[in-house]
Amino acid sequence: MLVSLKGMFSPQAVIQTLKTMPILKTTVMDLYFTSRPMHPFPMIGLSDLVDVVQTVPVVRRDGVPISLEGEAMTMQFIAPLPVKVKIPVSASELNDLKMLSPGDATVEAWRARKLEKIRRTVRDTAEAMCAVVLTTGRLTWPVELPGGRTETYEVDYGAPLEYTPAAKLSAASKVRDVYFLLCDIEDTFRRAGQGGDIEFLAGKDVFAVLLDIAEAYVGTTDSKPYRVALEQGKIEIAGYTIRKMTESYPDPLNPGGDWLPKLSPKLLLGVAKAQQGQVWYCAIDSISANNKATPLHVHPIVNDDDSGIMLVANTKPLPARASRAVCRAVVVD
């Protein structure tokens, strides 16, 4: 049965099934990490990273830094650690599959259900990693190593820009106050040498305050020198776009525990759109995948207790983005 499952989840079979599925969409990756190249090696060259993030990163494992700065670099490559997703297949499921022929529609549907769960988990993991990089300027993520050991892997791309407003926003604030706040954040980008269009992501508390301000402005009969438009999930104020960001993801260090917000509720995040991020998918350490680069590789492994089979999905993403193409501002109490 293991041989049959290997064929069922061969790279060719997986690709054919994935082609029939709708494209997955996630907010942060689709907006700010649109380039996702395959990388033929298990490591990323330092020069490739510097081209994207515009700084020399520092790699840490369990808090111990490995400096990459200076002429005498101790490392010329960064080796991303793998992300693994495990989906169990019980012995009873295997018995049911034995009753069906390989090309049966029921078998195809069963494989599609497993792949849908795997690809969604893999995409959500990459999305959460991208959100961490976007909002903090570094990738900090726990990685499972051989033997069940977990290690915290961090790539620090540098501190994002920061702006501290003279006064926080509240429901009593005016659209004029919001406009000048956005202008000041945009000016922070210009002073840092970042050009192009700037848009904003608002945490839950920030977006709620902005809604109150915008609704009060739209509802008044006074003259309106600023254009304000309310749309689903975003507000436009005097040419600036502010998107709601209230999404969250499971805490990777505490499965089954609290979910973590992609953006702090009291944070307004300015983003220079011209500086797009990248997600490299590096060659994975898998003989069954011929050690090739792929965003998703599935391999069945028999459980030690002979209770079934585990579908192990491997991927090795490394998101990177210029940290100074982002400006953080705490704008509400």
GROMACS .gro file of C-alpha atoms in nm:
model
  333
    1MET     CA    1   0.000   0.000   0.000
    2LEU     CA    2   0.292   0.233   0.070
    3VAL     CA    3   0.413   0.186  -0.287
    4SER     CA    4   0.065   0.273  -0.413
    5LEU     CA    5   0.052   0.585  -0.197
    6LYS     CA    6   0.392   0.697  -0.323
    7GLY     CA    7   0.255   0.683  -0.676
    8MET     CA    8  -0.061   0.860  -0.568
    9PHE     CA    9   0.147   1.146  -0.428
   10SER     CA   10   0.423   1.150  -0.687
   11PRO     CA   11   0.525   1.499  -0.805
   12GLN     CA   12   0.340   1.445  -1.134
   13ALA     CA   13   0.021   1.327  -0.961
   14VAL     CA   14   0.032   1.615  -0.712
   15ILE     CA   15   0.078   1.870  -0.990
   16GLN     CA   16  -0.215   1.729  -1.188
   17THR     CA   17  -0.443   1.749  -0.885
   18LEU     CA   18  -0.327   2.098  -0.788
   19LYS     CA   19  -0.406   2.222  -1.140
   20THR     CA   20  -0.773   2.141  -1.080
   21MET     CA   21  -0.788   2.346  -0.759
   22PRO     CA   22  -0.860   2.718  -0.734
   23ILE     CA   23  -0.564   2.948  -0.670
   24LEU     CA   24  -0.511   3.017  -0.301
   25LYS     CA   25  -0.521   3.382  -0.203
   26THR     CA   26  -0.381   3.539   0.115
   27THR     CA   27  -0.358   3.907   0.193
   28VAL     CA   28   0.005   3.978   0.280
   29MET     CA   29   0.164   3.752   0.018
   30ASP     CA   30  -0.065   3.872  -0.260
   31LEU     CA   31  -0.009   4.240  -0.178
   32TYR     CA   32   0.357   4.258  -0.077
   33PHE     CA   33   0.536   3.931  -0.168
   34THR     CA   34   0.432   3.875  -0.527
   35SER     CA   35   0.767   3.735  -0.649
   36ARG     CA   36   0.808   3.368  -0.551
   37PRO     CA   37   1.096   3.214  -0.745
   38MET     CA   38   1.218   2.855  -0.720
   39HIS     CA   39   1.579   2.841  -0.600
   40PRO     CA   40   1.774   2.537  -0.722
   41PHE     CA   41   2.001   2.519  -0.415
   42PRO     CA   42   1.929   2.457  -0.044
   43MET     CA   43   2.092   2.790   0.046
   44ILE     CA   44   2.038   3.151  -0.060
   45GLY     CA   45   2.341   3.356  -0.159
   46LEU     CA   46   2.396   3.660   0.061
   47SER     CA   47   2.417   3.887  -0.245
   48ASP     CA   48   2.069   3.769  -0.357
   49LEU     CA   49   1.924   3.866  -0.021
   50VAL     CA   50   2.099   4.202  -0.010
   51ASP     CA   51   1.954   4.287  -0.353
   52VAL     CA   52   1.604   4.252  -0.207
   53VAL     CA   53   1.635   4.371   0.154
   54GLN     CA   54   1.903   4.639   0.088
   55THR     CA   55   2.087   4.549   0.410
   56VAL     CA   56   2.313   4.268   0.528
   57PRO     CA   57   2.097   4.037   0.742
   58VAL     CA   58   2.191   3.862   1.066
   59VAL     CA   59   2.097   3.500   1.118
   60ARG     CA   60   2.018   3.369   1.465
   61ARG     CA   61   1.946   3.018   1.581
   62ASP     CA   62   1.797   2.991   1.929
   63GLY     CA   63   1.901   3.350   1.993
   64VAL     CA   64   2.269   3.308   1.902
   65PRO     CA   65   2.360   3.554   1.625
   66ILE     CA   66   2.575   3.465   1.326
   67SER     CA   67   2.700   3.797   1.193
   68LEU     CA   68   2.715   3.842   0.818
   69GLU     CA   69   2.845   4.198   0.819
   70GLY     CA   70   3.179   4.335   0.709
   71GLU     CA   71   3.434   4.241   0.449
   72ALA     CA   72   3.535   3.916   0.619
   73MET     CA   73   3.192   3.756   0.623
   74THR     CA   74   3.162   3.441   0.830
   75MET     CA   75   2.885   3.320   0.598
   76GLN     CA   76   2.824   3.382   0.229
   77PHE     CA   77   2.497   3.187   0.223
   78ILE     CA   78   2.185   3.154   0.435
   79ALA     CA   79   2.034   2.810   0.469
   80PRO     CA   80   1.657   2.831   0.530
   81LEU     CA   81   1.523   2.558   0.755
   82PRO     CA   82   1.235   2.342   0.631
   83VAL     CA   83   0.868   2.370   0.716
   84LYS     CA   84   0.695   2.033   0.750
   85VAL     CA   85   0.323   1.958   0.751
   86LYS     CA   86   0.207   1.615   0.868
   87ILE     CA   87  -0.133   1.468   0.775
   88PRO     CA   88  -0.223   1.125   0.916
   89VAL     CA   89  -0.377   0.847   0.707
   90SER     CA   90  -0.533   0.581   0.930
   91ALA     CA   91  -0.517   0.207   0.869
   92SER     CA   92  -0.895   0.205   0.814
   93GLU     CA   93  -0.859   0.465   0.538
   94LEU     CA   94  -0.594   0.250   0.375
   95ASN     CA   95  -0.824  -0.055   0.388
   96ASP     CA   96  -1.100   0.145   0.220
   97LEU     CA   97  -0.859   0.257  -0.053
   98LYS     CA   98  -0.757  -0.104  -0.122
   99MET     CA   99  -1.112  -0.170  -0.239
  100LEU     CA  100  -1.085   0.090  -0.513
  101SER     CA  101  -0.888   0.103  -0.838
  102PRO     CA  102  -0.617   0.373  -0.874
  103GLY     CA  103  -0.812   0.580  -1.130
  104ASP     CA  104  -1.140   0.568  -0.940
  105ALA     CA  105  -1.306   0.907  -0.890
  106THR     CA  106  -1.337   0.836  -0.518
  107VAL     CA  107  -0.959   0.790  -0.494
  108GLU     CA  108  -0.903   1.114  -0.683
  109ALA     CA  109  -1.140   1.298  -0.450
  110TRP     CA  110  -0.968   1.150  -0.143
  111ARG     CA  111  -0.626   1.264  -0.268
  112ALA     CA  112  -0.764   1.609  -0.349
  113ARG     CA  113  -0.902   1.645   0.007
  114LYS     CA  114  -0.565   1.555   0.158
  115LEU     CA  115  -0.378   1.789  -0.077
  116GLU     CA  116  -0.622   2.072  -0.010
  117LYS     CA  117  -0.556   2.045   0.364
  118ILE     CA  118  -0.180   2.025   0.306
  119ARG     CA  119  -0.155   2.312   0.059
  120ARG     CA  120  -0.376   2.536   0.272
  121THR     CA  121  -0.160   2.469   0.579
  122VAL     CA  122   0.159   2.531   0.380
  123ARG     CA  123   0.023   2.854   0.230
  124ASP     CA  124  -0.107   2.979   0.566
  125THR     CA  125   0.235   2.911   0.719
  126ALA     CA  126   0.413   3.104   0.443
  127GLU     CA  127   0.156   3.386   0.479
  128ALA     CA  128   0.220   3.410   0.853
  129MET     CA  129   0.596   3.415   0.796
  130CYS     CA  130   0.553   3.696   0.542
  131ALA     CA  131   0.338   3.892   0.788
  132VAL     CA  132   0.610   3.864   1.052
  133VAL     CA  133   0.875   3.985   0.804
  134LEU     CA  134   0.657   4.273   0.683
  135THR     CA  135   0.566   4.406   1.027
  136THR     CA  136   0.889   4.345   1.221
  137GLY     CA  137   1.172   4.343   0.965
  138ARG     CA  138   1.279   3.994   1.063
  139LEU     CA  139   1.172   3.635   1.021
  140THR     CA  140   1.136   3.453   1.353
  141TRP     CA  141   0.992   3.106   1.327
  142PRO     CA  142   1.018   2.771   1.511
  143VAL     CA  143   1.142   2.486   1.294
  144GLU     CA  144   1.119   2.114   1.367
  145LEU     CA  145   1.451   1.935   1.332
  146PRO     CA  146   1.531   1.560   1.313
  147GLY     CA  147   1.446   1.380   1.633
  148GLY     CA  148   1.149   1.605   1.710
  149ARG     CA  149   1.370   1.889   1.832
  150THR     CA  150   1.241   2.245   1.776
  151GLU     CA  151   1.470   2.538   1.710
  152THR     CA  152   1.391   2.908   1.671
  153TYR     CA  153   1.527   3.034   1.342
  154GLU     CA  154   1.564   3.406   1.285
  155VAL     CA  155   1.681   3.616   0.994
  156ASP     CA  156   1.701   3.984   1.091
  157TYR     CA  157   1.676   4.221   0.795
  158GLY     CA  158   1.703   4.534   1.007
  159ALA     CA  159   1.465   4.760   1.196
  160PRO     CA  160   1.169   4.914   1.010
  161LEU     CA  161   1.121   5.289   1.004
  162GLU     CA  162   0.938   5.433   1.304
  163TYR     CA  163   0.720   5.741   1.341
  164THR     CA  164   0.589   5.878   1.671
  165PRO     CA  165   0.290   6.113   1.630
  166ALA     CA  166   0.268   6.423   1.845
  167ALA     CA  167  -0.088   6.325   1.938
  168LYS     CA  168  -0.276   5.996   1.913
  169LEU     CA  169  -0.595   5.961   1.710
  170SER     CA  170  -0.934   5.919   1.874
  171ALA     CA  171  -1.297   5.923   1.766
  172ALA     CA  172  -1.292   6.298   1.833
  173SER     CA  173  -1.009   6.355   1.585
  174LYS     CA  174  -1.078   6.520   1.251
  175VAL     CA  175  -1.005   6.401   0.898
  176ARG     CA  176  -0.754   6.684   0.881
  177ASP     CA  177  -0.562   6.521   1.169
  178VAL     CA  178  -0.554   6.189   0.984
  179TYR     CA  179  -0.439   6.358   0.663
  180PHE     CA  180  -0.144   6.530   0.830
  181LEU     CA  181  -0.051   6.207   1.010
  182LEU     CA  182  -0.038   6.020   0.679
  183CYS     CA  183   0.163   6.302   0.522
  184ASP     CA  184   0.416   6.287   0.805
  185ILE     CA  185   0.458   5.912   0.767
  186GLU     CA  186   0.502   5.953   0.392
  187ASP     CA  187   0.766   6.218   0.461
  188THR     CA  188   0.946   5.967   0.687
  189PHE     CA  189   0.976   5.739   0.384
  190ARG     CA  190   1.108   6.020   0.164
  191ARG     CA  191   1.374   6.110   0.419
  192ALA     CA  192   1.482   5.744   0.421
  193GLY     CA  193   1.517   5.743   0.043
  194GLN     CA  194   1.204   5.539  -0.024
  195GLY     CA  195   0.996   5.667  -0.315
  196GLY     CA  196   0.681   5.563  -0.495
  197ASP     CA  197   0.329   5.506  -0.371
  198ILE     CA  198   0.268   5.457  -0.001
  199GLU     CA  199  -0.032   5.270   0.134
  200PHE     CA  200  -0.128   5.179   0.487
  201LEU     CA  201  -0.241   4.880   0.690
  202ALA     CA  202  -0.440   4.952   1.005
  203GLY     CA  203  -0.469   4.724   1.306
  204LYS     CA  204  -0.811   4.652   1.453
  205ASP     CA  205  -0.821   4.941   1.701
  206VAL     CA  206  -0.677   5.188   1.451
  207PHE     CA  207  -0.925   5.096   1.180
  208ALA     CA  208  -1.217   5.128   1.424
  209VAL     CA  209  -1.108   5.483   1.514
  210LEU     CA  210  -1.059   5.573   1.148
  211LEU     CA  211  -1.408   5.446   1.070
  212ASP     CA  212  -1.555   5.671   1.340
  213ILE     CA  213  -1.365   5.971   1.203
  214ALA     CA  214  -1.458   5.898   0.841
  215GLU     CA  215  -1.826   5.832   0.914
  216ALA     CA  216  -1.855   6.155   1.113
  217TYR     CA  217  -1.694   6.346   0.827
  218VAL     CA  218  -1.910   6.190   0.556
  219GLY     CA  219  -2.227   6.243   0.761
  220THR     CA  220  -2.179   6.613   0.826
  221THR     CA  221  -2.330   6.887   0.612
  222ASP     CA  222  -2.017   7.102   0.644
  223SER     CA  223  -1.794   7.169   0.342
  224LYS     CA  224  -1.561   6.875   0.265
  225PRO     CA  225  -1.216   6.980   0.143
  226TYR     CA  226  -1.086   6.619   0.166
  227ARG     CA  227  -1.214   6.327  -0.037
  228VAL     CA  228  -1.314   6.041   0.192
  229ALA     CA  229  -1.446   5.708   0.063
  230LEU     CA  230  -1.551   5.404   0.264
  231GLU     CA  231  -1.524   5.067   0.092
  232GLN     CA  232  -1.531   4.709   0.210
  233GLY     CA  233  -1.213   4.662   0.412
  234LYS     CA  234  -1.050   4.994   0.331
  235ILE     CA  235  -1.077   5.371   0.366
  236GLU     CA  236  -0.949   5.633   0.122
  237ILE     CA  237  -0.861   5.970   0.266
  238ALA     CA  238  -0.729   6.250   0.045
  239GLY     CA  239  -0.563   6.007  -0.195
  240TYR     CA  240  -0.421   5.772   0.071
  241THR     CA  241  -0.545   5.412   0.094
  242ILE     CA  242  -0.576   5.251   0.437
  243ARG     CA  243  -0.651   4.878   0.442
  244LYS     CA  244  -0.798   4.693   0.738
  245MET     CA  245  -0.567   4.426   0.879
  246THR     CA  246  -0.746   4.229   1.148
  247GLU     CA  247  -0.637   3.883   1.036
  248SER     CA  248  -0.455   3.643   1.267
  249TYR     CA  249  -0.270   3.312   1.259
  250PRO     CA  250  -0.213   3.024   1.504
  251ASP     CA  251   0.079   3.071   1.741
  252PRO     CA  252   0.346   2.834   1.600
  253LEU     CA  253   0.495   2.793   1.949
  254ASN     CA  254   0.160   2.706   2.106
  255PRO     CA  255  -0.057   2.495   1.872
  256GLY     CA  256  -0.416   2.500   1.990
  257GLY     CA  257  -0.355   2.817   2.191
  258ASP     CA  258  -0.428   3.180   2.116
  259TRP     CA  259  -0.401   3.317   1.765
  260LEU     CA  260  -0.161   3.602   1.696
  261PRO     CA  261  -0.262   3.916   1.503
  262LYS     CA  262  -0.075   3.977   1.180
  263LEU     CA  263  -0.066   4.343   1.280
  264SER     CA  264  -0.081   4.486   1.631
  265PRO     CA  265  -0.428   4.639   1.693
  266LYS     CA  266  -0.287   4.984   1.778
  267LEU     CA  267  -0.041   4.997   1.488
  268LEU     CA  268  -0.064   5.186   1.161
  269LEU     CA  269   0.179   5.042   0.910
  270GLY     CA  270   0.294   5.244   0.611
  271VAL     CA  271   0.420   5.032   0.319
  272ALA     CA  272   0.623   5.148   0.018
  273LYS     CA  273   0.457   4.947  -0.258
  274ALA     CA  274   0.746   4.981  -0.505
  275GLN     CA  275   0.969   4.765  -0.282
  276GLN     CA  276   0.812   4.425  -0.338
  277GLY     CA  277   0.921   4.134  -0.124
  278GLN     CA  278   1.017   3.785  -0.239
  279VAL     CA  279   0.956   3.435  -0.116
  280TRP     CA  280   1.227   3.198  -0.229
  281TYR     CA  281   1.139   2.829  -0.236
  282CYS     CA  282   1.471   2.651  -0.191
  283ALA     CA  283   1.571   2.296  -0.272
  284ILE     CA  284   1.442   2.068   0.001
  285ASP     CA  285   1.645   1.798   0.176
  286SER     CA  286   1.448   1.502   0.044
  287ILE     CA  287   1.575   1.208  -0.158
  288SER     CA  288   1.224   1.133  -0.281
  289ALA     CA  289   1.208   1.487  -0.424
  290ASN     CA  290   1.554   1.449  -0.581
  291ASN     CA  291   1.661   1.740  -0.357
  292LYS     CA  292   1.484   1.981  -0.591
  293ALA     CA  293   1.327   2.318  -0.522
  294THR     CA  294   0.950   2.298  -0.492
  295PRO     CA  295   0.681   2.487  -0.300
  296LEU     CA  296   0.528   2.153  -0.199
  297HIS     CA  297   0.651   1.794  -0.184
  298VAL     CA  298   0.447   1.513  -0.024
  299HIS     CA  299   0.601   1.186   0.093
  300PRO     CA  300   0.418   0.901   0.275
  301ILE     CA  301   0.595   0.743   0.575
  302VAL     CA  302   0.478   0.440   0.774
  303ASN     CA  303   0.415   0.515   1.143
  304ASP     CA  304   0.647   0.343   1.389
  305ASP     CA  305   0.353   0.182   1.571
  306ASP     CA  306   0.213   0.044   1.242
  307SER     CA  307  -0.115   0.232   1.301
  308GLY     CA  308  -0.118   0.400   0.964
  309ILE     CA  309   0.081   0.627   0.737
  310MET     CA  310   0.183   0.989   0.776
  311LEU     CA  311   0.177   1.217   0.473
  312VAL     CA  312   0.472   1.451   0.527
  313ALA     CA  313   0.474   1.767   0.319
  314ASN     CA  314   0.805   1.951   0.286
  315THR     CA  315   0.872   2.306   0.178
  316LYS     CA  316   1.156   2.550   0.240
  317PRO     CA  317   1.033   2.909   0.201
  318LEU     CA  318   1.238   3.217   0.285
  319PRO     CA  319   1.046   3.546   0.270
  320ALA     CA  320   1.246   3.868   0.250
  321ARG     CA  321   1.159   4.233   0.211
  322ALA     CA  322   1.337   4.565   0.260
  323SER     CA  323   1.267   4.655   0.622
  324ARG     CA  324   1.304   5.028   0.559
  325ALA     CA  325   1.023   5.008   0.304
  326VAL     CA  326   0.790   4.986   0.603
  327CYS     CA  327   0.711   5.248   0.869
  328ARG     CA  328   0.550   5.159   1.202
  329ALA     CA  329   0.344   5.409   1.403
  330VAL     CA  330   0.141   5.351   1.718
  331VAL     CA  331  -0.141   5.601   1.660
  332VAL     CA  332  -0.414   5.513   1.913
  333ASP     CA  333  -0.422   5.449   2.287
   0.00000   0.00000   0.00000
